[in-house]
């Protein structure tokens, strides 16, 4: 009997020791030491929810490892730990707990996490961080003072950016907003960035939509925290950008015919909306790399007319910027979308222009 009791005691002791060594601390998403960038809902005390691409989570922590808890199937995230090379992780349908880092040295570390795909069909949520025994979040990390908002379509989303142009499907693993001209431009200018973009969207009609106009275009979706959900209005006062870049018009000008007058009027109205939300921002309309010829000429004219309309109303901080149209020399992503190299060139073109108008 004594031997059985002793054996039970030893086994229990070993189990307790193993459990203690393997203990993890959970820090909820509502912890004030976590910083966020992007449109998201913070109404729940248990999680942060979003579905636009480019949502970002920032934290500083101590300890040798870090995991994050998400809703299963949230999809792909780009991670940067201590400023090192970025890498991609996935929240799968089977497991929403994602390993971010392990085997780190003692001391303080920083992590920056970017949701790199469109989340409309996935309903992504972030519940918090798991840290190893003794680890914890430290002070809330600082973020750049400069702020840029990018409004756009699949180009700004990074659809198929990791493809090679031969794919018949643009699967989620090939999308990556982190490598787009938008994210690259922001990093080059040391600016926070927010992406409000959705593949297929236009400013007055969506891809192959009604030439007289569609419902569900960007101006319809823009006021809300979530794409295609009107349950929560976005509070524009909580994040005021210095610059707003509007990359719309490619989908509006898809065949069949489109109405240049309606396109122009939509740009005029949207600029007024942006100015109402952001009284001090510089607004830059962009022409993308995927169109040329008459389509490009019509888009430039529509934007020029909208810019002139703003100037006549006394709003002199409205601009237009043209990217160099793609010619294939830098390769293509899926469905002839801009490749990574094309996006790098786009950022190299946009950065000097933004420096010029801002003085950065």
Tab-separated table of C-alpha atoms in Angstrom:
chain	number	residue	atom	x	y	z
A	1	UNK	CA	0.000	0.000	0.000
A	2	UNK	CA	2.855	2.338	0.884
A	3	UNK	CA	4.560	1.585	-2.442
A	4	UNK	CA	1.339	2.434	-4.327
A	5	UNK	CA	0.984	5.715	-2.452
A	6	UNK	CA	4.602	6.602	-3.157
A	7	UNK	CA	4.201	5.820	-6.846
A	8	UNK	CA	1.040	7.910	-7.016
A	9	UNK	CA	2.850	10.789	-5.316
A	10	UNK	CA	5.754	10.631	-7.759
A	11	UNK	CA	3.507	10.499	-10.807
A	12	UNK	CA	1.432	13.388	-9.473
A	13	UNK	CA	4.538	15.432	-8.751
A	14	UNK	CA	5.903	14.855	-12.252
A	15	UNK	CA	2.576	15.789	-13.831
A	16	UNK	CA	2.367	18.987	-11.810
A	17	UNK	CA	5.922	19.869	-12.771
A	18	UNK	CA	5.206	19.266	-16.472
A	19	UNK	CA	2.044	21.331	-16.325
A	20	UNK	CA	3.902	24.152	-14.587
A	21	UNK	CA	6.685	24.166	-17.199
A	22	UNK	CA	4.151	24.135	-19.997
A	23	UNK	CA	1.940	26.841	-18.502
A	24	UNK	CA	0.949	29.711	-20.765
A	25	UNK	CA	-0.456	33.125	-20.050
A	26	UNK	CA	-3.348	34.359	-22.158
A	27	UNK	CA	-3.629	38.093	-22.845
A	28	UNK	CA	-6.975	39.156	-24.262
A	29	UNK	CA	-7.331	41.271	-27.387
A	30	UNK	CA	-8.846	44.071	-25.300
A	31	UNK	CA	-5.597	44.548	-23.360
A	32	UNK	CA	-4.544	48.216	-23.736
A	33	UNK	CA	-0.927	47.175	-24.321
A	34	UNK	CA	-1.886	45.936	-27.803
A	35	UNK	CA	-1.989	48.512	-30.628
A	36	UNK	CA	-4.099	48.129	-33.760
A	37	UNK	CA	-4.169	49.756	-37.204
A	38	UNK	CA	-7.096	49.379	-39.573
A	39	UNK	CA	-10.856	49.209	-39.529
A	40	UNK	CA	-12.079	46.783	-36.891
A	41	UNK	CA	-14.808	46.362	-34.313
A	42	UNK	CA	-13.743	46.560	-30.685
A	43	UNK	CA	-17.217	46.213	-29.206
A	44	UNK	CA	-16.722	42.693	-27.884
A	45	UNK	CA	-14.610	42.324	-24.727
A	46	UNK	CA	-13.415	38.947	-26.013
A	47	UNK	CA	-12.133	39.672	-29.526
A	48	UNK	CA	-11.392	42.186	-32.257
A	49	UNK	CA	-13.172	41.555	-35.588
A	50	UNK	CA	-12.540	42.864	-39.110
A	51	UNK	CA	-12.766	41.828	-42.763
A	52	UNK	CA	-10.877	44.458	-44.794
A	53	UNK	CA	-7.338	43.424	-45.797
A	54	UNK	CA	-4.312	44.988	-44.128
A	55	UNK	CA	-5.600	45.028	-40.539
A	56	UNK	CA	-2.577	45.126	-38.202
A	57	UNK	CA	-1.781	44.003	-34.658
A	58	UNK	CA	1.253	45.407	-32.821
A	59	UNK	CA	2.682	44.330	-29.466
A	60	UNK	CA	5.858	44.265	-27.382
A	61	UNK	CA	6.462	41.256	-25.148
A	62	UNK	CA	8.914	39.368	-22.988
A	63	UNK	CA	9.444	35.625	-23.092
A	64	UNK	CA	10.828	33.084	-25.531
A	65	UNK	CA	7.655	32.316	-27.502
A	66	UNK	CA	4.411	33.851	-28.690
A	67	UNK	CA	1.203	32.474	-30.161
A	68	UNK	CA	-1.984	34.219	-31.195
A	69	UNK	CA	-5.517	32.934	-30.903
A	70	UNK	CA	-7.819	33.646	-33.850
A	71	UNK	CA	-11.104	32.307	-35.116
A	72	UNK	CA	-10.333	29.043	-36.988
A	73	UNK	CA	-10.007	29.601	-40.704
A	74	UNK	CA	-9.190	33.302	-40.432
A	75	UNK	CA	-6.554	32.792	-43.103
A	76	UNK	CA	-3.146	34.300	-43.722
A	77	UNK	CA	-1.087	36.811	-41.772
A	78	UNK	CA	2.324	38.343	-42.384
A	79	UNK	CA	4.500	38.515	-39.276
A	80	UNK	CA	7.587	40.579	-38.449
A	81	UNK	CA	9.419	39.821	-35.185
A	82	UNK	CA	12.038	42.291	-33.973
A	83	UNK	CA	12.248	43.912	-37.388
A	84	UNK	CA	13.556	40.750	-39.037
A	85	UNK	CA	12.468	39.186	-42.347
A	86	UNK	CA	8.664	38.932	-42.686
A	87	UNK	CA	7.049	35.502	-42.911
A	88	UNK	CA	3.549	34.176	-43.499
A	89	UNK	CA	1.452	32.123	-41.068
A	90	UNK	CA	-2.008	30.631	-41.422
A	91	UNK	CA	-5.001	30.265	-39.152
A	92	UNK	CA	-6.510	27.039	-40.467
A	93	UNK	CA	-10.035	25.691	-40.240
A	94	UNK	CA	-8.752	23.049	-37.827
A	95	UNK	CA	-6.786	25.339	-35.519
A	96	UNK	CA	-7.090	29.035	-34.821
A	97	UNK	CA	-4.035	29.067	-32.516
A	98	UNK	CA	-1.049	30.190	-34.573
A	99	UNK	CA	2.587	30.059	-33.524
A	100	UNK	CA	4.271	33.404	-34.061
A	101	UNK	CA	7.690	32.921	-32.492
A	102	UNK	CA	9.650	30.382	-30.452
A	103	UNK	CA	13.163	29.987	-29.076
A	104	UNK	CA	13.657	33.725	-28.652
A	105	UNK	CA	16.388	35.133	-26.459
A	106	UNK	CA	15.685	36.728	-23.114
A	107	UNK	CA	14.574	40.339	-23.111
A	108	UNK	CA	11.937	42.394	-24.835
A	109	UNK	CA	10.658	41.684	-28.328
A	110	UNK	CA	8.271	43.321	-30.760
A	111	UNK	CA	5.803	41.749	-33.142
A	112	UNK	CA	3.886	43.342	-36.034
A	113	UNK	CA	1.159	41.206	-37.618
A	114	UNK	CA	-0.710	42.084	-40.824
A	115	UNK	CA	-3.816	40.336	-42.123
A	116	UNK	CA	-2.768	39.914	-45.728
A	117	UNK	CA	-5.934	38.714	-47.506
A	118	UNK	CA	-9.547	39.781	-47.930
A	119	UNK	CA	-11.618	38.427	-45.076
A	120	UNK	CA	-15.175	38.765	-46.313
A	121	UNK	CA	-15.969	35.036	-46.401
A	122	UNK	CA	-13.855	34.153	-43.347
A	123	UNK	CA	-15.148	36.415	-40.549
A	124	UNK	CA	-11.687	36.775	-38.970
A	125	UNK	CA	-11.318	37.494	-35.257
A	126	UNK	CA	-8.351	37.995	-32.949
A	127	UNK	CA	-8.863	36.810	-29.364
A	128	UNK	CA	-5.443	37.520	-27.919
A	129	UNK	CA	-1.908	36.249	-27.339
A	130	UNK	CA	-0.535	33.156	-25.610
A	131	UNK	CA	2.863	33.598	-23.938
A	132	UNK	CA	5.086	30.999	-22.344
A	133	UNK	CA	5.584	30.706	-18.592
A	134	UNK	CA	6.909	34.008	-17.278
A	135	UNK	CA	6.291	35.914	-20.492
A	136	UNK	CA	4.006	38.923	-20.714
A	137	UNK	CA	3.187	41.917	-22.841
A	138	UNK	CA	5.194	45.005	-22.019
A	139	UNK	CA	4.459	48.614	-22.895
A	140	UNK	CA	2.219	49.462	-25.828
A	141	UNK	CA	4.482	49.837	-28.903
A	142	UNK	CA	4.831	53.189	-30.591
A	143	UNK	CA	3.554	53.676	-34.138
A	144	UNK	CA	4.620	56.221	-36.778
A	145	UNK	CA	2.943	59.612	-36.608
A	146	UNK	CA	2.335	59.820	-40.347
A	147	UNK	CA	-0.808	58.125	-41.657
A	148	UNK	CA	-1.910	57.082	-45.147
A	149	UNK	CA	-5.212	55.509	-46.129
A	150	UNK	CA	-5.382	53.490	-49.350
A	151	UNK	CA	-8.803	52.979	-50.947
A	152	UNK	CA	-8.989	50.605	-53.855
A	153	UNK	CA	-9.770	47.368	-55.613
A	154	UNK	CA	-7.933	44.070	-56.200
A	155	UNK	CA	-4.707	45.892	-57.067
A	156	UNK	CA	-4.620	47.509	-53.641
A	157	UNK	CA	-5.684	44.197	-52.041
A	158	UNK	CA	-2.719	42.378	-53.569
A	159	UNK	CA	-4.849	39.817	-55.393
A	160	UNK	CA	-2.601	37.126	-56.871
A	161	UNK	CA	0.540	39.133	-56.180
A	162	UNK	CA	2.479	35.983	-55.290
A	163	UNK	CA	1.409	34.226	-58.477
A	164	UNK	CA	3.319	34.035	-61.762
A	165	UNK	CA	0.523	34.785	-64.211
A	166	UNK	CA	-0.134	31.189	-65.242
A	167	UNK	CA	-2.668	30.342	-62.528
A	168	UNK	CA	-6.254	29.524	-63.439
A	169	UNK	CA	-7.376	30.353	-59.904
A	170	UNK	CA	-6.278	33.185	-57.637
A	171	UNK	CA	-6.278	31.226	-54.379
A	172	UNK	CA	-5.938	32.987	-51.039
A	173	UNK	CA	-2.372	31.815	-50.477
A	174	UNK	CA	-1.325	33.894	-53.503
A	175	UNK	CA	-2.861	37.144	-52.213
A	176	UNK	CA	-0.773	39.450	-50.058
A	177	UNK	CA	-1.520	43.084	-49.288
A	178	UNK	CA	1.791	43.303	-47.392
A	179	UNK	CA	3.711	43.398	-50.693
A	180	UNK	CA	1.481	45.876	-52.515
A	181	UNK	CA	2.474	49.357	-53.604
A	182	UNK	CA	0.352	50.641	-50.709
A	183	UNK	CA	2.175	48.836	-47.930
A	184	UNK	CA	5.559	49.404	-49.560
A	185	UNK	CA	4.860	53.130	-49.911
A	186	UNK	CA	3.865	53.428	-46.264
A	187	UNK	CA	6.947	51.576	-45.050
A	188	UNK	CA	9.203	53.716	-47.234
A	189	UNK	CA	7.648	56.873	-45.745
A	190	UNK	CA	7.581	55.523	-42.164
A	191	UNK	CA	3.807	55.900	-42.039
A	192	UNK	CA	0.927	53.963	-40.567
A	193	UNK	CA	-1.329	52.608	-43.304
A	194	UNK	CA	-4.930	51.545	-43.513
A	195	UNK	CA	-6.369	49.636	-46.466
A	196	UNK	CA	-10.024	49.968	-47.429
A	197	UNK	CA	-10.140	47.810	-50.522
A	198	UNK	CA	-12.080	44.991	-52.106
A	199	UNK	CA	-11.520	43.063	-55.336
A	200	UNK	CA	-13.952	43.903	-58.108
A	201	UNK	CA	-15.132	47.199	-56.653
A	202	UNK	CA	-15.521	50.400	-58.581
A	203	UNK	CA	-16.554	53.918	-57.727
A	204	UNK	CA	-19.795	53.852	-59.739
A	205	UNK	CA	-19.943	50.303	-61.166
A	206	UNK	CA	-18.204	47.056	-60.278
A	207	UNK	CA	-16.441	44.647	-62.653
A	208	UNK	CA	-18.658	43.987	-65.693
A	209	UNK	CA	-21.491	45.724	-63.882
A	210	UNK	CA	-24.381	47.824	-65.108
A	211	UNK	CA	-23.104	50.687	-67.327
A	212	UNK	CA	-25.667	52.896	-65.583
A	213	UNK	CA	-24.230	52.096	-62.166
A	214	UNK	CA	-24.307	49.422	-59.471
A	215	UNK	CA	-25.227	49.177	-55.842
A	216	UNK	CA	-22.493	47.927	-53.545
A	217	UNK	CA	-19.719	50.054	-55.030
A	218	UNK	CA	-16.981	51.490	-52.820
A	219	UNK	CA	-18.866	54.676	-51.835
A	220	UNK	CA	-21.703	52.445	-50.573
A	221	UNK	CA	-19.360	50.259	-48.494
A	222	UNK	CA	-17.027	53.011	-47.334
A	223	UNK	CA	-18.954	54.281	-44.279
A	224	UNK	CA	-18.899	50.925	-42.487
A	225	UNK	CA	-16.470	49.099	-40.219
A	226	UNK	CA	-16.973	45.864	-42.179
A	227	UNK	CA	-17.184	45.366	-45.910
A	228	UNK	CA	-20.740	44.428	-46.935
A	229	UNK	CA	-22.076	44.671	-43.376
A	230	UNK	CA	-24.069	47.724	-42.399
A	231	UNK	CA	-24.298	46.738	-38.741
A	232	UNK	CA	-21.601	49.139	-37.548
A	233	UNK	CA	-20.642	52.583	-38.783
A	234	UNK	CA	-16.948	53.423	-38.866
A	235	UNK	CA	-15.889	56.322	-36.620
A	236	UNK	CA	-13.700	58.435	-38.892
A	237	UNK	CA	-12.577	60.648	-36.026
A	238	UNK	CA	-10.478	57.884	-34.463
A	239	UNK	CA	-7.971	57.694	-37.334
A	240	UNK	CA	-7.298	60.818	-39.390
A	241	UNK	CA	-4.862	60.239	-42.277
A	242	UNK	CA	-2.482	62.835	-43.662
A	243	UNK	CA	-2.937	61.402	-47.165
A	244	UNK	CA	-5.746	59.417	-48.805
A	245	UNK	CA	-4.899	57.546	-52.005
A	246	UNK	CA	-7.891	56.491	-54.117
A	247	UNK	CA	-7.095	53.663	-56.529
A	248	UNK	CA	-10.478	53.206	-58.213
A	249	UNK	CA	-11.655	53.265	-61.821
A	250	UNK	CA	-10.143	50.114	-63.337
A	251	UNK	CA	-13.256	48.051	-62.684
A	252	UNK	CA	-15.584	50.886	-63.680
A	253	UNK	CA	-14.117	50.875	-67.176
A	254	UNK	CA	-14.400	47.158	-67.866
A	255	UNK	CA	-16.347	46.091	-70.936
A	256	UNK	CA	-19.130	46.294	-71.929
A	257	UNK	CA	-19.620	50.032	-72.241
A	258	UNK	CA	-19.312	52.455	-69.349
A	259	UNK	CA	-20.466	56.030	-68.846
A	260	UNK	CA	-17.651	58.559	-68.444
A	261	UNK	CA	-20.083	61.166	-67.152
A	262	UNK	CA	-21.318	58.891	-64.384
A	263	UNK	CA	-17.725	57.942	-63.591
A	264	UNK	CA	-16.803	61.613	-63.299
A	265	UNK	CA	-19.777	62.429	-61.082
A	266	UNK	CA	-18.920	59.512	-58.799
A	267	UNK	CA	-15.384	60.800	-58.309
A	268	UNK	CA	-16.721	64.285	-57.554
A	269	UNK	CA	-19.118	62.959	-54.921
A	270	UNK	CA	-16.563	60.674	-53.331
A	271	UNK	CA	-14.018	63.471	-52.991
A	272	UNK	CA	-16.658	65.493	-51.128
A	273	UNK	CA	-17.276	62.514	-48.850
A	274	UNK	CA	-13.571	62.136	-48.143
A	275	UNK	CA	-13.166	65.831	-47.454
A	276	UNK	CA	-16.083	65.749	-45.031
A	277	UNK	CA	-14.458	62.850	-43.172
A	278	UNK	CA	-10.908	64.167	-43.379
A	279	UNK	CA	-10.813	67.973	-43.378
A	280	UNK	CA	-7.009	68.202	-43.465
A	281	UNK	CA	-5.956	65.267	-45.637
A	282	UNK	CA	-4.363	65.458	-49.047
A	283	UNK	CA	-6.457	63.398	-51.480
A	284	UNK	CA	-4.662	61.668	-54.354
A	285	UNK	CA	-6.538	59.854	-57.129
A	286	UNK	CA	-4.497	57.076	-58.735
A	287	UNK	CA	-4.642	55.463	-62.148
A	288	UNK	CA	-3.573	51.839	-62.037
A	289	UNK	CA	-1.263	49.717	-64.148
A	290	UNK	CA	-3.838	47.377	-65.696
A	291	UNK	CA	-5.455	49.661	-68.264
A	292	UNK	CA	-4.215	51.677	-71.208
A	293	UNK	CA	-5.478	53.354	-74.367
A	294	UNK	CA	-8.949	54.898	-74.369
A	295	UNK	CA	-9.907	53.364	-71.005
A	296	UNK	CA	-6.925	55.045	-69.367
A	297	UNK	CA	-7.600	58.336	-71.161
A	298	UNK	CA	-11.220	58.308	-69.991
A	299	UNK	CA	-10.216	57.552	-66.410
A	300	UNK	CA	-7.674	60.371	-66.403
A	301	UNK	CA	-10.280	62.770	-67.775
A	302	UNK	CA	-12.823	61.777	-65.135
A	303	UNK	CA	-10.271	62.281	-62.363
A	304	UNK	CA	-9.054	65.558	-63.848
A	305	UNK	CA	-12.595	66.890	-64.007
A	306	UNK	CA	-13.202	65.827	-60.402
A	307	UNK	CA	-9.957	67.465	-59.337
A	308	UNK	CA	-10.862	70.683	-61.124
A	309	UNK	CA	-14.290	70.628	-59.485
A	310	UNK	CA	-12.632	70.393	-56.071
A	311	UNK	CA	-10.207	73.200	-56.882
A	312	UNK	CA	-13.061	75.453	-57.997
A	313	UNK	CA	-14.741	74.808	-54.648
A	314	UNK	CA	-11.580	76.000	-52.927
A	315	UNK	CA	-10.221	72.547	-52.114
A	316	UNK	CA	-6.671	72.740	-53.456
A	317	UNK	CA	-5.426	69.561	-51.747
A	318	UNK	CA	-6.805	67.171	-54.362
A	319	UNK	CA	-4.360	65.587	-56.815
A	320	UNK	CA	-4.004	62.912	-59.495
A	321	UNK	CA	-1.092	60.509	-59.890
A	322	UNK	CA	-0.491	58.074	-62.743
A	323	UNK	CA	1.388	54.811	-62.361
A	324	UNK	CA	3.275	53.526	-65.382
A	325	UNK	CA	1.057	50.951	-67.158
A	326	UNK	CA	2.372	47.395	-66.954
A	327	UNK	CA	3.974	46.034	-70.120
A	328	UNK	CA	4.866	42.568	-68.846
A	329	UNK	CA	8.567	43.276	-68.367
A	330	UNK	CA	8.179	42.958	-64.588
A	331	UNK	CA	5.996	39.879	-64.821
A	332	UNK	CA	2.394	39.468	-63.749
A	333	UNK	CA	0.519	38.078	-60.806
A	334	UNK	CA	-2.708	36.144	-61.218
A	335	UNK	CA	-4.996	37.325	-64.040
A	336	UNK	CA	-2.404	39.911	-65.148
A	337	UNK	CA	-2.569	41.746	-61.849
A	338	UNK	CA	0.581	43.621	-60.831
A	339	UNK	CA	3.407	41.351	-59.762
A	340	UNK	CA	5.538	41.948	-56.687
A	341	UNK	CA	8.153	43.626	-58.843
A	342	UNK	CA	5.483	45.784	-60.479
A	343	UNK	CA	4.216	46.821	-57.050
A	344	UNK	CA	7.744	47.669	-56.007
A	345	UNK	CA	8.054	49.947	-59.036
A	346	UNK	CA	4.671	51.494	-58.254
A	347	UNK	CA	5.835	52.348	-54.750
A	348	UNK	CA	9.084	53.761	-56.116
A	349	UNK	CA	7.010	56.043	-58.341
A	350	UNK	CA	4.480	57.092	-55.693
A	351	UNK	CA	6.871	57.785	-52.816
A	352	UNK	CA	8.596	60.831	-54.419
A	353	UNK	CA	5.242	62.324	-55.367
A	354	UNK	CA	3.899	62.011	-51.826
A	355	UNK	CA	7.105	63.494	-50.466
A	356	UNK	CA	6.662	66.401	-52.830
A	357	UNK	CA	3.116	67.261	-51.771
A	358	UNK	CA	3.611	66.605	-48.045
A	359	UNK	CA	7.168	67.747	-47.389
A	360	UNK	CA	8.020	64.419	-45.742
